[in-house]
mmCIF file of C-alpha atoms in Angstrom:
data_model
loop_
_atom_site.group_PDB
_atom_site.id
_atom_site.type_symbol
_atom_site.label_atom_id
_atom_site.label_comp_id
_atom_site.label_asym_id
_atom_site.label_seq_id
_atom_site.Cartn_x
_atom_site.Cartn_y
_atom_site.Cartn_z
ATOM 1 C CA UNK A 195 0.000 0.000 0.000
ATOM 2 C CA UNK A 196 1.234 3.464 -0.851
ATOM 3 C CA UNK A 197 2.032 5.441 2.290
ATOM 4 C CA UNK A 198 1.021 9.109 2.126
ATOM 5 C CA UNK A 199 2.674 11.539 4.529
ATOM 6 C CA UNK A 200 0.246 14.303 3.554
ATOM 7 C CA UNK A 201 -2.906 14.996 1.564
ATOM 8 C CA UNK A 202 -4.360 17.933 -0.315
ATOM 9 C CA UNK A 203 -7.471 19.350 1.348
ATOM 10 C CA UNK A 204 -9.690 21.109 -1.178
ATOM 11 C CA UNK A 205 -13.173 22.533 -0.605
ATOM 12 C CA UNK A 206 -15.039 25.643 -1.750
ATOM 13 C CA UNK A 207 -11.942 27.236 -3.244
ATOM 14 C CA UNK A 208 -9.761 26.521 -0.204
ATOM 15 C CA UNK A 209 -6.754 24.278 -0.877
ATOM 16 C CA UNK A 210 -3.942 23.355 1.482
ATOM 17 C CA UNK A 211 -1.673 20.458 2.306
ATOM 18 C CA UNK A 212 -2.099 18.685 5.620
ATOM 19 C CA UNK A 213 0.054 16.079 7.324
ATOM 20 C CA UNK A 214 -1.608 12.769 8.127
ATOM 21 C CA UNK A 215 -1.047 13.154 11.882
ATOM 22 C CA UNK A 216 -2.915 16.489 11.883
ATOM 23 C CA UNK A 217 -6.110 15.168 10.277
ATOM 24 C CA UNK A 218 -7.798 13.880 13.505
ATOM 25 C CA UNK A 219 -7.316 17.291 15.145
ATOM 26 C CA UNK A 220 -9.469 19.229 12.665
ATOM 27 C CA UNK A 221 -12.489 20.840 14.327
ATOM 28 C CA UNK A 222 -14.757 19.884 11.401
ATOM 29 C CA UNK A 223 -13.327 16.368 11.266
ATOM 30 C CA UNK A 224 -16.405 14.526 9.915
ATOM 31 C CA UNK A 225 -16.681 16.884 6.933
ATOM 32 C CA UNK A 226 -12.940 17.491 6.549
ATOM 33 C CA UNK A 227 -12.138 13.862 5.724
ATOM 34 C CA UNK A 228 -14.539 13.968 2.763
ATOM 35 C CA UNK A 229 -12.351 16.473 0.886
ATOM 36 C CA UNK A 230 -8.904 14.858 0.803
ATOM 37 C CA UNK A 231 -6.990 14.240 -2.415
ATOM 38 C CA UNK A 232 -3.640 12.924 -3.655
ATOM 39 C CA UNK A 233 -0.866 15.458 -2.880
ATOM 40 C CA UNK A 234 0.801 15.084 -6.300
ATOM 41 C CA UNK A 235 0.324 18.181 -8.474
ATOM 42 C CA UNK A 236 -0.409 15.990 -11.503
ATOM 43 C CA UNK A 237 -3.159 14.009 -9.805
ATOM 44 C CA UNK A 238 -6.649 14.550 -8.427
ATOM 45 C CA UNK A 239 -7.349 11.063 -7.057
ATOM 46 C CA UNK A 240 -9.553 11.072 -3.982
ATOM 47 C CA UNK A 241 -8.119 9.750 -0.712
ATOM 48 C CA UNK A 242 -9.849 8.401 2.356
ATOM 49 C CA UNK A 243 -8.591 8.571 5.943
ATOM 50 C CA UNK A 244 -8.649 5.288 7.871
ATOM 51 C CA UNK A 245 -8.543 5.482 11.658
ATOM 52 C CA UNK A 246 -6.438 2.926 13.506
ATOM 53 C CA UNK A 247 -5.273 2.392 17.068
ATOM 54 C CA UNK A 248 -1.931 3.961 16.068
ATOM 55 C CA UNK A 249 -3.578 7.101 14.672
ATOM 56 C CA UNK A 250 -4.552 6.561 11.044
ATOM 57 C CA UNK A 251 -3.417 6.539 7.426
ATOM 58 C CA UNK A 252 -4.506 7.629 3.946
ATOM 59 C CA UNK A 253 -5.397 5.324 1.091
ATOM 60 C CA UNK A 254 -6.959 5.489 -2.348
ATOM 61 C CA UNK A 255 -10.482 4.012 -2.419
ATOM 62 C CA UNK A 256 -11.516 1.507 -5.053
ATOM 63 C CA UNK A 257 -12.828 3.157 -8.205
ATOM 64 C CA UNK A 258 -10.410 6.090 -8.065
ATOM 65 C CA UNK A 259 -7.132 5.901 -9.963
ATOM 66 C CA UNK A 260 -4.022 8.068 -9.923
ATOM 67 C CA UNK A 261 -3.240 10.016 -13.097
ATOM 68 C CA UNK A 262 -0.540 8.458 -15.267
ATOM 69 C CA UNK A 263 1.917 11.253 -14.430
ATOM 70 C CA UNK A 264 1.374 10.878 -10.676
ATOM 71 C CA UNK A 265 4.402 9.867 -8.626
ATOM 72 C CA UNK A 266 2.166 7.510 -6.653
ATOM 73 C CA UNK A 267 0.733 5.673 -9.674
ATOM 74 C CA UNK A 268 3.288 2.887 -10.173
ATOM 75 C CA UNK A 269 3.792 1.614 -6.640
ATOM 76 C CA UNK A 270 3.259 -2.107 -6.348
ATOM 77 C CA UNK A 271 2.252 -3.970 -3.253
ATOM 78 C CA UNK A 272 4.762 -6.146 -1.447
ATOM 79 C CA UNK A 273 3.568 -9.710 -1.051
ATOM 80 C CA UNK A 274 4.235 -11.257 2.345
ATOM 81 C CA UNK A 275 3.602 -14.766 3.631
ATOM 82 C CA UNK A 276 0.012 -15.290 4.691
ATOM 83 C CA UNK A 277 -0.751 -15.717 8.376
ATOM 84 C CA UNK A 278 -3.852 -17.645 9.370
ATOM 85 C CA UNK A 279 -5.084 -16.520 12.782
ATOM 86 C CA UNK A 280 -6.972 -18.697 15.236
ATOM 87 C CA UNK A 281 -9.267 -16.564 17.404
ATOM 88 C CA UNK A 282 -9.351 -17.182 21.154
ATOM 89 C CA UNK A 283 -10.755 -15.230 24.069
ATOM 90 C CA UNK A 284 -8.138 -13.404 26.091
ATOM 91 C CA UNK A 285 -7.184 -10.365 28.110
ATOM 92 C CA UNK A 286 -4.990 -7.371 27.263
ATOM 93 C CA UNK A 287 -1.328 -7.411 28.287
ATOM 94 C CA UNK A 288 0.060 -4.846 30.714
ATOM 95 C CA UNK A 289 2.261 -3.498 27.918
ATOM 96 C CA UNK A 290 -0.774 -3.286 25.640
ATOM 97 C CA UNK A 291 -2.733 -1.245 28.186
ATOM 98 C CA UNK A 292 0.230 1.041 28.893
ATOM 99 C CA UNK A 293 0.921 1.622 25.192
ATOM 100 C CA UNK A 294 -2.679 2.479 24.354
ATOM 101 C CA UNK A 295 -3.046 4.860 27.301
ATOM 102 C CA UNK A 296 0.255 6.527 26.416
ATOM 103 C CA UNK A 297 -0.906 7.064 22.828
ATOM 104 C CA UNK A 298 -4.251 8.471 23.978
ATOM 105 C CA UNK A 299 -2.539 10.817 26.439
ATOM 106 C CA UNK A 300 -0.381 12.177 23.629
ATOM 107 C CA UNK A 301 -3.463 12.628 21.442
ATOM 108 C CA UNK A 302 -5.065 14.698 24.226
ATOM 109 C CA UNK A 303 -1.989 16.886 24.684
ATOM 110 C CA UNK A 304 -1.612 17.423 20.944
ATOM 111 C CA UNK A 305 -5.257 18.467 20.718
ATOM 112 C CA UNK A 306 -5.106 20.887 23.651
ATOM 113 C CA UNK A 307 -1.736 22.301 22.571
ATOM 114 C CA UNK A 308 -1.271 21.527 18.870
ATOM 115 C CA UNK A 309 2.389 21.111 17.923
ATOM 116 C CA UNK A 310 3.675 23.541 15.358
ATOM 117 C CA UNK A 311 2.846 22.200 11.924
ATOM 118 C CA UNK A 312 5.949 21.769 9.843
ATOM 119 C CA UNK A 313 5.796 22.589 6.162
ATOM 120 C CA UNK A 314 6.253 19.422 4.164
ATOM 121 C CA UNK A 315 8.189 19.986 0.965
ATOM 122 C CA UNK A 316 6.855 18.137 -2.041
ATOM 123 C CA UNK A 317 9.337 15.659 -3.438
ATOM 124 C CA UNK A 318 10.295 15.660 -7.122
ATOM 125 C CA UNK A 319 11.615 12.123 -6.834
ATOM 126 C CA UNK A 320 9.750 9.128 -8.130
ATOM 127 C CA UNK A 321 8.708 6.939 -5.229
ATOM 128 C CA UNK A 322 10.606 3.665 -4.958
ATOM 129 C CA UNK A 323 8.500 0.723 -6.039
ATOM 130 C CA UNK A 324 8.435 -2.534 -4.161
ATOM 131 C CA UNK A 325 8.543 -5.675 -6.266
ATOM 132 C CA UNK A 326 6.092 -8.498 -5.923
ATOM 133 C CA UNK A 327 7.231 -12.054 -5.337
ATOM 134 C CA UNK A 328 7.090 -14.305 -8.384
ATOM 135 C CA UNK A 329 3.866 -16.280 -8.235
ATOM 136 C CA UNK A 330 5.900 -19.448 -8.960
ATOM 137 C CA UNK A 331 8.059 -18.846 -5.907
ATOM 138 C CA UNK A 332 7.106 -21.551 -3.375
ATOM 139 C CA UNK A 333 7.836 -19.114 -0.549
ATOM 140 C CA UNK A 334 4.977 -16.935 -1.768
ATOM 141 C CA UNK A 335 2.597 -19.668 -0.622
ATOM 142 C CA UNK A 336 4.008 -19.913 2.886
ATOM 143 C CA UNK A 337 1.284 -19.900 5.504
ATOM 144 C CA UNK A 338 1.985 -19.108 9.141
ATOM 145 C CA UNK A 339 -0.335 -19.727 12.058
ATOM 146 C CA UNK A 340 -0.954 -17.173 14.773
ATOM 147 C CA UNK A 341 -3.456 -16.284 17.479
ATOM 148 C CA UNK A 342 -5.828 -13.337 17.382
ATOM 149 C CA UNK A 343 -7.135 -12.416 20.827
ATOM 150 C CA UNK A 344 -10.785 -11.478 21.171
ATOM 151 C CA UNK A 345 -11.096 -9.294 24.254
ATOM 152 C CA UNK A 346 -12.693 -11.094 27.193
ATOM 153 C CA UNK A 347 -12.245 -9.423 30.610
ATOM 154 C CA UNK A 348 -12.822 -12.731 32.398
ATOM 155 C CA UNK A 349 -10.178 -14.682 30.499
ATOM 156 C CA UNK A 350 -6.816 -15.504 32.063
ATOM 157 C CA UNK A 351 -5.180 -15.986 28.660
ATOM 158 C CA UNK A 352 -2.762 -13.149 27.902
ATOM 159 C CA UNK A 353 -0.383 -12.109 25.155
ATOM 160 C CA UNK A 354 2.536 -12.550 27.558
ATOM 161 C CA UNK A 355 1.764 -16.261 27.961
ATOM 162 C CA UNK A 356 1.323 -16.837 24.243
ATOM 163 C CA UNK A 357 4.506 -14.932 23.382
ATOM 164 C CA UNK A 358 6.463 -17.103 25.808
ATOM 165 C CA UNK A 359 5.303 -20.130 23.825
ATOM 166 C CA UNK A 360 6.614 -18.575 20.615
ATOM 167 C CA UNK A 361 3.153 -17.906 19.192
ATOM 168 C CA UNK A 362 2.629 -14.917 16.904
ATOM 169 C CA UNK A 363 -0.118 -13.001 18.689
ATOM 170 C CA UNK A 364 -2.360 -10.079 17.808
ATOM 171 C CA UNK A 365 -4.190 -8.259 20.548
ATOM 172 C CA UNK A 366 -7.592 -6.736 19.743
ATOM 173 C CA UNK A 367 -7.591 -3.279 18.198
ATOM 174 C CA UNK A 368 -8.792 -0.357 20.314
ATOM 175 C CA UNK A 369 -9.391 2.689 18.103
ATOM 176 C CA UNK A 370 -7.974 5.897 19.607
ATOM 177 C CA UNK A 371 -10.584 8.626 19.247
ATOM 178 C CA UNK A 372 -11.292 11.813 21.183
ATOM 179 C CA UNK A 373 -14.705 11.906 22.834
ATOM 180 C CA UNK A 374 -16.175 14.534 20.484
ATOM 181 C CA UNK A 375 -15.102 12.485 17.441
ATOM 182 C CA UNK A 376 -17.137 9.407 18.408
ATOM 183 C CA UNK A 377 -19.990 8.765 15.966
ATOM 184 C CA UNK A 378 -22.592 6.107 15.143
ATOM 185 C CA UNK A 379 -19.997 4.190 13.137
ATOM 186 C CA UNK A 380 -18.222 3.433 16.439
ATOM 187 C CA UNK A 381 -21.115 1.251 17.631
ATOM 188 C CA UNK A 382 -20.073 -2.121 19.081
ATOM 189 C CA UNK A 383 -16.377 -1.256 18.916
ATOM 190 C CA UNK A 384 -13.325 -1.266 21.171
ATOM 191 C CA UNK A 385 -12.243 2.344 21.717
ATOM 192 C CA UNK A 386 -9.604 4.312 23.599
ATOM 193 C CA UNK A 387 -10.800 7.755 24.619
ATOM 194 C CA UNK A 388 -10.464 10.512 27.187
ATOM 195 C CA UNK A 389 -12.850 12.845 29.008
ATOM 196 C CA UNK A 390 -12.841 15.438 31.794
ATOM 197 C CA UNK A 391 -14.452 13.915 34.891
ATOM 198 C CA UNK A 392 -17.532 15.824 36.101
ATOM 199 C CA UNK A 393 -19.088 13.389 38.570
ATOM 200 C CA UNK A 394 -18.764 9.873 39.983
ATOM 201 C CA UNK A 395 -21.786 7.828 41.110
ATOM 202 C CA UNK A 396 -21.497 4.538 43.044
ATOM 203 C CA UNK A 397 -24.164 1.863 43.397
ATOM 204 C CA UNK A 398 -22.818 -0.711 45.836
ATOM 205 C CA UNK A 399 -26.099 -2.656 45.872
ATOM 206 C CA UNK A 400 -25.681 -3.387 42.167
ATOM 207 C CA UNK A 401 -21.874 -3.545 42.393
ATOM 208 C CA UNK A 402 -21.483 -0.863 39.742
ATOM 209 C CA UNK A 403 -20.553 2.770 39.239
ATOM 210 C CA UNK A 404 -20.636 5.448 36.575
ATOM 211 C CA UNK A 405 -18.426 8.396 35.694
ATOM 212 C CA UNK A 406 -19.848 11.430 33.897
ATOM 213 C CA UNK A 407 -17.335 13.053 31.557
ATOM 214 C CA UNK A 408 -17.231 15.854 29.002
ATOM 215 C CA UNK A 409 -14.900 16.900 26.207
ATOM 216 C CA UNK A 410 -15.420 19.710 23.692
ATOM 217 C CA UNK A 411 -19.058 20.078 24.830
ATOM 218 C CA UNK A 412 -19.771 16.381 24.229
ATOM 219 C CA UNK A 413 -21.050 14.556 27.311
ATOM 220 C CA UNK A 414 -20.782 10.837 27.995
ATOM 221 C CA UNK A 415 -21.245 8.343 30.798
ATOM 222 C CA UNK A 416 -18.536 5.778 31.422
ATOM 223 C CA UNK A 417 -20.132 2.763 33.087
ATOM 224 C CA UNK A 418 -18.168 0.507 35.428
ATOM 225 C CA UNK A 419 -20.382 -2.618 35.529
ATOM 226 C CA UNK A 420 -20.186 -5.592 37.877
ATOM 227 C CA UNK A 421 -17.427 -7.145 35.786
ATOM 228 C CA UNK A 422 -15.210 -4.140 36.543
ATOM 229 C CA UNK A 423 -15.420 -4.817 40.278
ATOM 230 C CA UNK A 424 -15.301 -8.615 39.950
ATOM 231 C CA UNK A 425 -12.212 -8.742 37.749
ATOM 232 C CA UNK A 426 -9.503 -9.756 40.206
ATOM 233 C CA UNK A 427 -7.097 -11.169 37.598
ATOM 234 C CA UNK A 428 -4.459 -8.621 38.587
ATOM 235 C CA UNK A 429 -5.093 -8.897 42.306
ATOM 236 C CA UNK A 430 -7.480 -6.057 43.238
ATOM 237 C CA UNK A 431 -10.437 -7.038 45.423
ATOM 238 C CA UNK A 432 -13.967 -5.708 44.948
ATOM 239 C CA UNK A 433 -13.709 -3.835 48.259
ATOM 240 C CA UNK A 434 -10.458 -2.149 47.214
ATOM 241 C CA UNK A 435 -11.904 -1.083 43.891
ATOM 242 C CA UNK A 436 -15.024 0.414 45.475
ATOM 243 C CA UNK A 437 -12.822 2.272 47.944
ATOM 244 C CA UNK A 438 -10.659 3.669 45.132
ATOM 245 C CA UNK A 439 -13.648 4.762 43.022
ATOM 246 C CA UNK A 440 -15.240 6.353 46.096
ATOM 247 C CA UNK A 441 -12.010 8.279 46.764
ATOM 248 C CA UNK A 442 -12.052 9.460 43.148
ATOM 249 C CA UNK A 443 -15.633 10.704 43.540
ATOM 250 C CA UNK A 444 -14.843 12.621 46.727
ATOM 251 C CA UNK A 445 -11.762 14.158 45.122
ATOM 252 C CA UNK A 446 -13.759 15.352 42.105
ATOM 253 C CA UNK A 447 -16.426 16.913 44.329
ATOM 254 C CA UNK A 448 -13.717 18.823 46.196
ATOM 255 C CA UNK A 449 -11.635 19.557 43.096
ATOM 256 C CA UNK A 450 -14.012 19.868 40.125
ATOM 257 C CA UNK A 451 -12.652 19.671 36.575
ATOM 258 C CA UNK A 452 -9.271 18.532 37.895
ATOM 259 C CA UNK A 453 -8.817 15.120 36.243
ATOM 260 C CA UNK A 454 -9.196 13.479 32.868
ATOM 261 C CA UNK A 455 -9.948 9.778 32.676
ATOM 262 C CA UNK A 456 -7.977 8.075 29.900
ATOM 263 C CA UNK A 457 -9.316 4.603 29.244
ATOM 264 C CA UNK A 458 -9.959 1.747 26.879
ATOM 265 C CA UNK A 459 -13.653 0.933 26.668
ATOM 266 C CA UNK A 460 -16.369 -0.750 24.638
ATOM 267 C CA UNK A 461 -19.548 0.550 23.043
ATOM 268 C CA UNK A 462 -22.962 -0.862 22.293
ATOM 269 C CA UNK A 463 -25.242 0.876 19.784
ATOM 270 C CA UNK A 464 -24.163 4.525 19.838
ATOM 271 C CA UNK A 465 -26.693 7.195 20.773
ATOM 272 C CA UNK A 466 -24.895 10.526 20.409
ATOM 273 C CA UNK A 467 -27.457 12.247 22.644
ATOM 274 C CA UNK A 468 -26.879 9.676 25.385
ATOM 275 C CA UNK A 469 -23.323 8.490 24.814
ATOM 276 C CA UNK A 470 -22.499 5.401 26.887
ATOM 277 C CA UNK A 471 -19.092 3.722 27.208
ATOM 278 C CA UNK A 472 -18.330 0.553 29.172
ATOM 279 C CA UNK A 473 -15.125 -0.344 31.036
ATOM 280 C CA UNK A 474 -14.837 -3.963 32.186
ATOM 281 C CA UNK A 475 -11.251 -4.051 33.438
ATOM 282 C CA UNK A 476 -10.049 -2.009 36.458
ATOM 283 C CA UNK A 477 -6.576 -1.732 34.915
ATOM 284 C CA UNK A 478 -7.822 0.088 31.816
ATOM 285 C CA UNK A 479 -8.258 3.623 33.247
ATOM 286 C CA UNK A 480 -5.386 5.999 33.835
ATOM 287 C CA UNK A 481 -5.843 9.585 34.991
ATOM 288 C CA UNK A 482 -4.368 12.849 33.739
ATOM 289 C CA UNK A 483 -4.069 16.039 35.761
ATOM 290 C CA UNK A 484 -6.015 18.791 33.984
ATOM 291 C CA UNK A 485 -3.670 21.519 35.219
ATOM 292 C CA UNK A 486 -0.631 19.631 33.911
ATOM 293 C CA UNK A 487 -1.471 17.077 31.215
ATOM 294 C CA UNK A 488 2.087 15.746 31.281
ATOM 295 C CA UNK A 489 1.340 14.326 34.719
ATOM 296 C CA UNK A 490 -0.475 11.015 34.406
ATOM 297 C CA UNK A 491 -1.361 8.393 37.019
ATOM 298 C CA UNK A 492 -1.144 5.014 35.331
ATOM 299 C CA UNK A 493 -3.855 3.242 37.346
ATOM 300 C CA UNK A 494 -6.741 3.686 39.760
ATOM 301 C CA UNK A 495 -4.644 2.363 42.644
ATOM 302 C CA UNK A 496 -1.818 4.829 41.915
ATOM 303 C CA UNK A 497 -4.336 7.698 41.816
ATOM 304 C CA UNK A 498 -5.864 6.565 45.128
ATOM 305 C CA UNK A 499 -2.413 6.523 46.702
ATOM 306 C CA UNK A 500 -1.728 10.071 45.487
ATOM 307 C CA UNK A 501 -5.076 11.291 46.821
ATOM 308 C CA UNK A 502 -4.676 9.618 50.226
ATOM 309 C CA UNK A 503 -1.220 11.151 50.723
ATOM 310 C CA UNK A 504 -2.343 14.609 49.518
ATOM 311 C CA UNK A 505 0.227 14.418 46.719
ATOM 312 C CA UNK A 506 -2.267 16.080 44.366
#
């Protein structure tokens, strides 16, 4: 696949180049992504932006072709050995949680304080093509077997265990998206997102809690269902978790608008007017200080420790 570092945005007489990493930060994101084109001056092929857990990339949709003179027209696709994945239920590794929260924290900081956009010079060089393997090459038919993990908060299977056995493993994708960018197309998905905590409500009788959040005038409720408090895979008891969430609620009441929650979550059918997100693992949330977004508490237990010692 051709990798684009930038695209041409063109609408209503306005034309400008934009780097791929800046696309998610556009205020009119949903409309903006409908007006992206190939950056080559000899080409007007339409491009589409694909969101991923690592940020996103640009690609040419089917039915649109580059002009013959376009520097991107002749790139061929590298053929790699096929991997057949067996799907099993499993949990997310500690490294996987840390990496996703780190990426989401950076996305928040970049949105609140956009880095200076560097001008990207257009290259006059023809892009290097990658050759395909000969179809008669027996190696082109190599098939590898791996494991694709389907997220299950109650499973004890982890990527760490599978990696130790030499198995090629893929953890489930969690799409990084800011709260105000969530739309109906994110229904029934794994997401990573962030929101400013407004209120915390506990229901000990039902062994659940909820956290009201807001970001860019979009409100949402993050639900912590029974599974959140019953998931003791990493050693936290239900009583400890309730105590930590209760401490968070008291802290927010005393210090409103002081913390962001940065968490992986799941959605059901999206209702934008009543946005609901579900967190089933107590290790998913981290917390970011609103007054200093570089200061992040990697877990609920770390945050509780900081609150109890008056360190924040």
